[in-house]
PDB file of C-alpha atoms in Angstrom:
ATOM      1  CA  MET M   1     -71.046 -10.848  58.710  1.00 60.00           C
ATOM      2  CA  ARG M   2     -74.822 -10.726  59.009  1.00 69.00           C
ATOM      3  CA  THR M   3     -77.045  -8.691  56.749  1.00 76.00           C
ATOM      4  CA  HIS M   4     -78.950  -5.683  58.030  1.00 78.00           C
ATOM      5  CA  ASN M   5     -82.187  -6.312  59.922  1.00 75.00           C
ATOM      6  CA  LYS M   6     -84.903  -3.947  61.064  1.00 79.00           C
ATOM      7  CA  VAL M   7     -83.108  -3.135  64.315  1.00 80.00           C
ATOM      8  CA  SER M   8     -79.692  -2.465  62.784  1.00 83.00           C
ATOM      9  CA  GLN M   9     -81.191  -0.390  59.968  1.00 85.00           C
ATOM     10  CA  SER M  10     -83.204   1.756  62.390  1.00 86.00           C
ATOM     11  CA  SER M  11     -80.049   2.479  64.389  1.00 89.00           C
ATOM     12  CA  LEU M  12     -78.300   3.972  61.355  1.00 91.00           C
ATOM     13  CA  THR M  13     -78.150   7.689  60.602  1.00 94.00           C
ATOM     14  CA  PRO M  14     -77.287   9.262  57.241  1.00 95.00           C
ATOM     15  CA  ALA M  15     -73.807  10.069  58.582  1.00 94.00           C
ATOM     16  CA  THR M  16     -73.089   6.556  59.856  1.00 94.00           C
ATOM     17  CA  THR M  17     -74.387   5.068  56.607  1.00 95.00           C
ATOM     18  CA  LEU M  18     -72.067   7.232  54.530  1.00 95.00           C
ATOM     19  CA  GLN M  19     -69.162   6.163  56.731  1.00 94.00           C
ATOM     20  CA  PHE M  20     -70.308   2.564  56.362  1.00 92.00           C
ATOM     21  CA  LEU M  21     -70.033   2.873  52.559  1.00 96.00           C
ATOM     22  CA  LYS M  22     -66.658   4.628  52.773  1.00 96.00           C
ATOM     23  CA  GLU M  23     -65.213   1.825  54.877  1.00 96.00           C
ATOM     24  CA  GLY M  24     -66.601  -0.752  52.461  1.00 96.00           C
ATOM     25  CA  ASN M  25     -64.830   0.846  49.514  1.00 97.00           C
ATOM     26  CA  GLN M  26     -61.606   1.041  51.507  1.00 97.00           C
ATOM     27  CA  ARG M  27     -61.838  -2.704  52.115  1.00 96.00           C
ATOM     28  CA  PHE M  28     -62.491  -3.294  48.404  1.00 96.00           C
ATOM     29  CA  VAL M  29     -59.484  -1.229  47.310  1.00 97.00           C
ATOM     30  CA  SER M  30     -57.276  -2.950  49.902  1.00 96.00           C
ATOM     31  CA  ASN M  31     -58.570  -6.401  48.863  1.00 94.00           C
ATOM     32  CA  LEU M  32     -59.712  -7.000  52.439  1.00 91.00           C
ATOM     33  CA  ARG M  33     -63.337  -7.779  51.691  1.00 86.00           C
ATOM     34  CA  ILE M  34     -65.428  -9.300  54.450  1.00 83.00           C
ATOM     35  CA  ASN M  35     -65.930 -13.038  54.219  1.00 84.00           C
ATOM     36  CA  ARG M  36     -69.702 -13.402  54.023  1.00 82.00           C
ATOM     37  CA  ASN M  37     -71.869 -16.483  54.139  1.00 81.00           C
ATOM     38  CA  LEU M  38     -74.137 -15.540  51.257  1.00 79.00           C
ATOM     39  CA  LEU M  39     -76.413 -18.530  51.699  1.00 81.00           C
ATOM     40  CA  GLN M  40     -76.908 -17.489  55.310  1.00 82.00           C
ATOM     41  CA  GLN M  41     -77.778 -14.007  54.083  1.00 75.00           C
ATOM     42  CA  VAL M  42     -80.319 -15.533  51.697  1.00 82.00           C
ATOM     43  CA  ASN M  43     -81.918 -17.160  54.708  1.00 79.00           C
ATOM     44  CA  ASP M  44     -81.686 -13.973  56.787  1.00 80.00           C
ATOM     45  CA  THR M  45     -83.516 -11.944  54.151  1.00 75.00           C
ATOM     46  CA  ARG M  46     -86.177 -14.447  53.114  1.00 84.00           C
ATOM     47  CA  ASP M  47     -88.895 -12.629  55.078  1.00 80.00           C
ATOM     48  CA  GLY M  48     -87.831  -9.039  54.401  1.00 80.00           C
ATOM     49  CA  GLN M  49     -85.090  -6.589  53.529  1.00 86.00           C
ATOM     50  CA  TRP M  50     -83.629  -3.589  55.338  1.00 88.00           C
ATOM     51  CA  PRO M  51     -80.962  -2.048  53.070  1.00 93.00           C
ATOM     52  CA  ALA M  52     -78.919   0.819  54.479  1.00 93.00           C
ATOM     53  CA  ALA M  53     -78.490   2.811  51.277  1.00 96.00           C
ATOM     54  CA  ALA M  54     -79.674   3.226  47.698  1.00 98.00           C
ATOM     55  CA  ILE M  55     -77.057   3.666  45.002  1.00 98.00           C
ATOM     56  CA  VAL M  56     -77.779   4.929  41.486  1.00 98.00           C
ATOM     57  CA  SER M  57     -74.906   3.826  39.282  1.00 97.00           C
ATOM     58  CA  CYS M  58     -74.069   3.012  35.681  1.00 97.00           C
ATOM     59  CA  MET M  59     -74.787  -0.379  34.097  1.00 96.00           C
ATOM     60  CA  ASP M  60     -71.081  -0.627  33.173  1.00 95.00           C
ATOM     61  CA  SER M  61     -69.943  -4.180  33.959  1.00 95.00           C
ATOM     62  CA  ARG M  62     -67.079  -2.814  36.083  1.00 94.00           C
ATOM     63  CA  THR M  63     -69.276  -0.826  38.451  1.00 94.00           C
ATOM     64  CA  SER M  64     -71.224  -3.297  40.563  1.00 94.00           C
ATOM     65  CA  ALA M  65     -72.148  -1.328  43.687  1.00 96.00           C
ATOM     66  CA  GLU M  66     -72.269  -4.416  45.919  1.00 93.00           C
ATOM     67  CA  LEU M  67     -68.651  -5.199  45.067  1.00 94.00           C
ATOM     68  CA  ILE M  68     -67.344  -1.626  45.041  1.00 96.00           C
ATOM     69  CA  PHE M  69     -68.707  -0.955  48.523  1.00 96.00           C
ATOM     70  CA  ASP M  70     -68.118  -4.500  49.817  1.00 94.00           C
ATOM     71  CA  GLN M  71     -71.731  -5.217  50.652  1.00 91.00           C
ATOM     72  CA  GLY M  72     -73.716  -8.418  50.878  1.00 84.00           C
ATOM     73  CA  LEU M  73     -77.224  -9.558  50.053  1.00 84.00           C
ATOM     74  CA  GLY M  74     -79.843  -7.217  51.450  1.00 85.00           C
ATOM     75  CA  ASP M  75     -77.418  -4.393  52.334  1.00 91.00           C
ATOM     76  CA  ILE M  76     -78.108  -1.893  49.534  1.00 94.00           C
ATOM     77  CA  PHE M  77     -80.609  -1.065  46.826  1.00 96.00           C
ATOM     78  CA  SER M  78     -78.694  -0.986  43.547  1.00 96.00           C
ATOM     79  CA  ILE M  79     -80.268   1.001  40.695  1.00 97.00           C
ATOM     80  CA  ARG M  80     -78.208   0.621  37.538  1.00 97.00           C
ATOM     81  CA  LEU M  81     -78.690   2.072  34.073  1.00 96.00           C
ATOM     82  CA  ALA M  82     -76.451   3.534  31.400  1.00 96.00           C
ATOM     83  CA  GLY M  83     -75.012   6.875  32.430  1.00 96.00           C
ATOM     84  CA  ASN M  84     -76.737   6.798  35.841  1.00 96.00           C
ATOM     85  CA  VAL M  85     -79.387   9.113  34.408  1.00 97.00           C
ATOM     86  CA  ILE M  86     -82.380  10.209  36.467  1.00 97.00           C
ATOM     87  CA  SER M  87     -85.896   9.337  35.293  1.00 96.00           C
ATOM     88  CA  ASP M  88     -89.343   8.939  36.826  1.00 97.00           C
ATOM     89  CA  ASN M  89     -88.610   5.239  37.281  1.00 97.00           C
ATOM     90  CA  VAL M  90     -85.398   5.987  39.171  1.00 98.00           C
ATOM     91  CA  LEU M  91     -87.140   8.562  41.355  1.00 98.00           C
ATOM     92  CA  GLY M  92     -89.928   6.129  42.173  1.00 98.00           C
ATOM     93  CA  SER M  93     -87.377   3.475  43.068  1.00 98.00           C
ATOM     94  CA  LEU M  94     -85.533   5.899  45.358  1.00 98.00           C
ATOM     95  CA  GLU M  95     -88.769   6.956  47.027  1.00 98.00           C
ATOM     96  CA  TYR M  96     -89.546   3.312  47.728  1.00 98.00           C
ATOM     97  CA  ALA M  97     -86.025   2.634  48.991  1.00 97.00           C
ATOM     98  CA  THR M  98     -86.122   5.489  51.492  1.00 97.00           C
ATOM     99  CA  LYS M  99     -89.719   6.288  52.417  1.00 97.00           C
ATOM    100  CA  VAL M 100     -91.000   2.702  52.400  1.00 97.00           C
ATOM    101  CA  ALA M 101     -87.997   0.467  52.971  1.00 95.00           C
ATOM    102  CA  GLY M 102     -86.056   2.754  55.324  1.00 95.00           C
ATOM    103  CA  SER M 103     -82.734   3.322  53.567  1.00 96.00           C
ATOM    104  CA  LYS M 104     -80.771   6.230  55.027  1.00 96.00           C
ATOM    105  CA  PHE M 105     -78.615   7.458  52.180  1.00 97.00           C
ATOM    106  CA  ILE M 106     -78.652   7.964  48.400  1.00 98.00           C
ATOM    107  CA  VAL M 107     -75.458   7.901  46.348  1.00 98.00           C
ATOM    108  CA  VAL M 108     -75.323   8.895  42.680  1.00 98.00           C
ATOM    109  CA  LEU M 109     -72.222   7.103  41.438  1.00 98.00           C
ATOM    110  CA  GLY M 110     -70.588   8.118  38.178  1.00 98.00           C
ATOM    111  CA  HIS M 111     -67.390   6.554  36.906  1.00 98.00           C
ATOM    112  CA  THR M 112     -64.363   7.290  34.786  1.00 97.00           C
ATOM    113  CA  LYS M 113     -64.279   6.345  31.093  1.00 97.00           C
ATOM    114  CA  CYS M 114     -68.083   6.065  30.970  1.00 97.00           C
ATOM    115  CA  GLY M 115     -69.316   4.889  27.576  1.00 97.00           C
ATOM    116  CA  ALA M 116     -72.628   6.727  27.915  1.00 97.00           C
ATOM    117  CA  ILE M 117     -70.838  10.000  28.662  1.00 98.00           C
ATOM    118  CA  LYS M 118     -68.537   9.450  25.695  1.00 98.00           C
ATOM    119  CA  GLY M 119     -71.492   8.726  23.449  1.00 97.00           C
ATOM    120  CA  ALA M 120     -73.229  11.916  24.547  1.00 97.00           C
ATOM    121  CA  CYS M 121     -70.030  13.909  23.967  1.00 97.00           C
ATOM    122  CA  ASP M 122     -69.860  12.552  20.425  1.00 97.00           C
ATOM    123  CA  GLY M 123     -73.535  13.146  19.672  1.00 96.00           C
ATOM    124  CA  VAL M 124     -74.310   9.454  19.131  1.00 96.00           C
ATOM    125  CA  GLU M 125     -77.846   8.693  17.970  1.00 96.00           C
ATOM    126  CA  MET M 126     -79.086   5.097  17.968  1.00 96.00           C
ATOM    127  CA  GLY M 127     -82.619   3.932  18.626  1.00 97.00           C
ATOM    128  CA  ASN M 128     -83.776   4.317  22.212  1.00 95.00           C
ATOM    129  CA  LEU M 129     -80.234   5.151  23.283  1.00 95.00           C
ATOM    130  CA  THR M 130     -80.708   8.584  21.722  1.00 96.00           C
ATOM    131  CA  GLY M 131     -83.237   9.625  24.354  1.00 96.00           C
ATOM    132  CA  LEU M 132     -81.059   8.375  27.179  1.00 96.00           C
ATOM    133  CA  LEU M 133     -78.003  10.273  25.947  1.00 97.00           C
ATOM    134  CA  ASN M 134     -80.105  13.412  25.587  1.00 97.00           C
ATOM    135  CA  LYS M 135     -80.415  13.393  29.388  1.00 96.00           C
ATOM    136  CA  ILE M 136     -76.625  13.741  29.620  1.00 97.00           C
ATOM    137  CA  ARG M 137     -76.196  16.516  27.070  1.00 97.00           C
ATOM    138  CA  PRO M 138     -77.097  19.410  29.435  1.00 97.00           C
ATOM    139  CA  ALA M 139     -73.879  18.596  31.308  1.00 98.00           C
ATOM    140  CA  ILE M 140     -71.962  19.009  28.044  1.00 98.00           C
ATOM    141  CA  PHE M 141     -73.465  22.438  27.467  1.00 96.00           C
ATOM    142  CA  GLN M 142     -72.726  23.430  31.063  1.00 97.00           C
ATOM    143  CA  GLU M 143     -69.052  22.474  30.768  1.00 97.00           C
ATOM    144  CA  GLN M 144     -67.386  25.663  29.475  1.00 94.00           C
ATOM    145  CA  THR M 145     -63.786  25.399  30.664  1.00 95.00           C
ATOM    146  CA  ILE M 146     -62.551  23.202  27.799  1.00 95.00           C
ATOM    147  CA  LYS M 147     -62.732  24.956  24.452  1.00 93.00           C
ATOM    148  CA  THR M 148     -61.051  22.509  22.068  1.00 94.00           C
ATOM    149  CA  ASP M 149     -61.575  18.824  21.282  1.00 95.00           C
ATOM    150  CA  ARG M 150     -64.893  18.548  23.078  1.00 97.00           C
ATOM    151  CA  THR M 151     -65.225  14.886  22.149  1.00 97.00           C
ATOM    152  CA  SER M 152     -64.627  11.463  23.691  1.00 97.00           C
ATOM    153  CA  ASN M 153     -61.059  11.656  22.392  1.00 97.00           C
ATOM    154  CA  ASN M 154     -60.275  14.141  25.161  1.00 98.00           C
ATOM    155  CA  PRO M 155     -60.188  12.359  28.560  1.00 97.00           C
ATOM    156  CA  ALA M 156     -60.190  15.693  30.423  1.00 97.00           C
ATOM    157  CA  PHE M 157     -63.394  16.742  28.695  1.00 97.00           C
ATOM    158  CA  VAL M 158     -65.100  13.395  29.376  1.00 98.00           C
ATOM    159  CA  ASP M 159     -64.065  13.610  33.030  1.00 97.00           C
ATOM    160  CA  ALA M 160     -65.346  17.177  33.399  1.00 98.00           C
ATOM    161  CA  VAL M 161     -68.697  16.319  31.813  1.00 98.00           C
ATOM    162  CA  THR M 162     -69.017  13.236  34.017  1.00 98.00           C
ATOM    163  CA  HIS M 163     -68.565  15.265  37.187  1.00 98.00           C
ATOM    164  CA  ILE M 164     -71.109  17.846  36.075  1.00 98.00           C
ATOM    165  CA  HIS M 165     -73.585  15.127  35.094  1.00 98.00           C
ATOM    166  CA  VAL M 166     -73.316  13.497  38.524  1.00 98.00           C
ATOM    167  CA  GLU M 167     -73.830  16.855  40.209  1.00 97.00           C
ATOM    168  CA  ARG M 168     -76.852  17.597  38.039  1.00 97.00           C
ATOM    169  CA  SER M 169     -78.256  14.139  38.763  1.00 97.00           C
ATOM    170  CA  VAL M 170     -78.046  14.726  42.509  1.00 97.00           C
ATOM    171  CA  GLN M 171     -79.724  18.066  42.032  1.00 96.00           C
ATOM    172  CA  ALA M 172     -82.406  16.593  39.755  1.00 97.00           C
ATOM    173  CA  ILE M 173     -83.383  14.116  42.469  1.00 97.00           C
ATOM    174  CA  MET M 174     -84.020  16.979  44.862  1.00 96.00           C
ATOM    175  CA  GLU M 175     -85.742  19.073  42.185  1.00 95.00           C
ATOM    176  CA  GLN M 176     -88.063  16.360  40.882  1.00 97.00           C
ATOM    177  CA  SER M 177     -89.082  14.445  44.018  1.00 97.00           C
ATOM    178  CA  ALA M 178     -90.910  16.326  46.738  1.00 97.00           C
ATOM    179  CA  ILE M 179     -90.797  13.216  48.924  1.00 97.00           C
ATOM    180  CA  LEU M 180     -87.021  12.878  48.765  1.00 97.00           C
ATOM    181  CA  TYR M 181     -86.444  16.620  49.075  1.00 96.00           C
ATOM    182  CA  ASP M 182     -88.546  16.733  52.228  1.00 96.00           C
ATOM    183  CA  MET M 183     -86.727  13.766  53.765  1.00 96.00           C
ATOM    184  CA  ILE M 184     -83.353  15.313  52.957  1.00 96.00           C
ATOM    185  CA  GLN M 185     -84.338  18.670  54.428  1.00 94.00           C
ATOM    186  CA  LYS M 186     -85.481  16.972  57.628  1.00 94.00           C
ATOM    187  CA  GLY M 187     -82.198  15.053  57.900  1.00 95.00           C
ATOM    188  CA  GLU M 188     -83.974  11.707  57.620  1.00 96.00           C
ATOM    189  CA  ILE M 189     -81.796  10.743  54.662  1.00 97.00           C
ATOM    190  CA  GLY M 190     -78.699  12.107  52.979  1.00 97.00           C
ATOM    191  CA  ILE M 191     -77.586  12.331  49.378  1.00 97.00           C
ATOM    192  CA  ILE M 192     -74.223  12.741  47.678  1.00 97.00           C
ATOM    193  CA  GLY M 193     -72.552  12.325  44.313  1.00 98.00           C
ATOM    194  CA  ALA M 194     -69.403  10.267  43.902  1.00 98.00           C
ATOM    195  CA  MET M 195     -67.007   9.041  41.240  1.00 98.00           C
ATOM    196  CA  TYR M 196     -65.651   5.523  40.796  1.00 98.00           C
ATOM    197  CA  ASP M 197     -62.235   5.122  39.191  1.00 98.00           C
ATOM    198  CA  VAL M 198     -62.223   2.038  36.963  1.00 97.00           C
ATOM    199  CA  GLU M 199     -58.414   1.910  37.123  1.00 97.00           C
ATOM    200  CA  THR M 200     -57.990   1.910  40.907  1.00 97.00           C
ATOM    201  CA  GLY M 201     -61.355   0.806  42.307  1.00 97.00           C
ATOM    202  CA  GLU M 202     -61.506   3.890  44.504  1.00 98.00           C
ATOM    203  CA  VAL M 203     -64.654   5.925  45.088  1.00 98.00           C
ATOM    204  CA  SER M 204     -64.111   9.673  45.474  1.00 97.00           C
ATOM    205  CA  ARG M 205     -66.833  11.634  47.250  1.00 96.00           C
ATOM    206  CA  MET M 206     -68.051  14.855  45.660  1.00 96.00           C
ATOM    207  CA  ASP M 207     -68.539  16.672  48.947  1.00 94.00           C
ATOM    208  CA  GLU M 208     -69.868  19.779  47.219  1.00 95.00           C
ATOM    209  CA  THR M 209     -73.001  17.751  46.435  1.00 95.00           C
ATOM    210  CA  LEU M 210     -73.541  16.464  49.986  1.00 95.00           C
ATOM    211  CA  CYS M 211     -76.938  17.358  51.343  1.00 94.00           C
ATOM    212  CA  CYS M 212     -78.575  16.257  54.583  1.00 91.00           C
ATOM    213  CA  GLY M 213     -80.613  18.546  56.790  1.00 82.00           C
ATOM    214  CA  ALA M 214     -78.476  21.539  57.750  1.00 63.00           C
ATOM    215  CA  THR M 215     -75.674  20.356  55.434  1.00 59.00           C
ATOM    216  CA  GLN M 216     -76.963  22.018  52.282  1.00 52.00           C
ATOM    217  CA  MET M 217     -75.410  22.147  48.839  1.00 47.00           C
ATOM    218  CA  VAL M 218     -76.281  24.773  46.218  1.00 40.00           C
ATOM    219  CA  SER M 219     -79.960  25.569  46.016  1.00 38.00           C
ATOM    220  CA  VAL M 220     -82.313  23.876  43.619  1.00 36.00           C
ATOM    221  CA  ALA M 221     -83.066  27.262  42.060  1.00 35.00           C
ATOM    222  CA  GLU M 222     -79.397  27.731  41.187  1.00 39.00           C
ATOM    223  CA  VAL M 223     -79.364  24.299  39.582  1.00 36.00           C
ATOM    224  CA  THR M 224     -82.470  24.914  37.516  1.00 33.00           C
ATOM    225  CA  ASN M 225     -81.022  28.142  36.146  1.00 37.00           C
ATOM    226  CA  ALA M 226     -77.650  26.595  35.313  1.00 36.00           C
TER     227      ALA M 226
END
């Protein structure tokens, strides 16, 4: 299995890239991962890289995007930080991944039993972590269906907040980056939110967040007013 090169990357579309990631996760869950020669891929990528996708995921040790989507060296840009929160640094990285390096798809990948989400639900304050968790708290305020035990002790509440946070993160990317928004509107790249289940290894697409050209999720204005 060879890594992507300039020709193979240029032949990809947002739709084929999303399918490419779906098939990779299916292989991972089925324990049918591709046998790659990683040293050969080191050699193949020594003069450049042509990743197909950029994935913003949590730093949780169980959520390595390369493993989850059964990818090799040079296949994806992996941006990992607690709670998969969106910041200027993340936006700049995504702009580089797509506008400069040619990646065709962005995935914001949340996961079940996320420690950052739990910490935000419990109002944890600790050094620089406080500011990071503050970026998650709007999802807590937006979640209004669960009225009791709105803490990390309630798995249903944590799960609901996680889904909202992923959705808001997808929307924040479009709201805060004119470059990415323009590329998405033109169908040059796609974006979607997804959830990784730490118990099964399965990635579930959040199709309501899918956006690529004519395939449009809720408007940015609706998101901003939420």
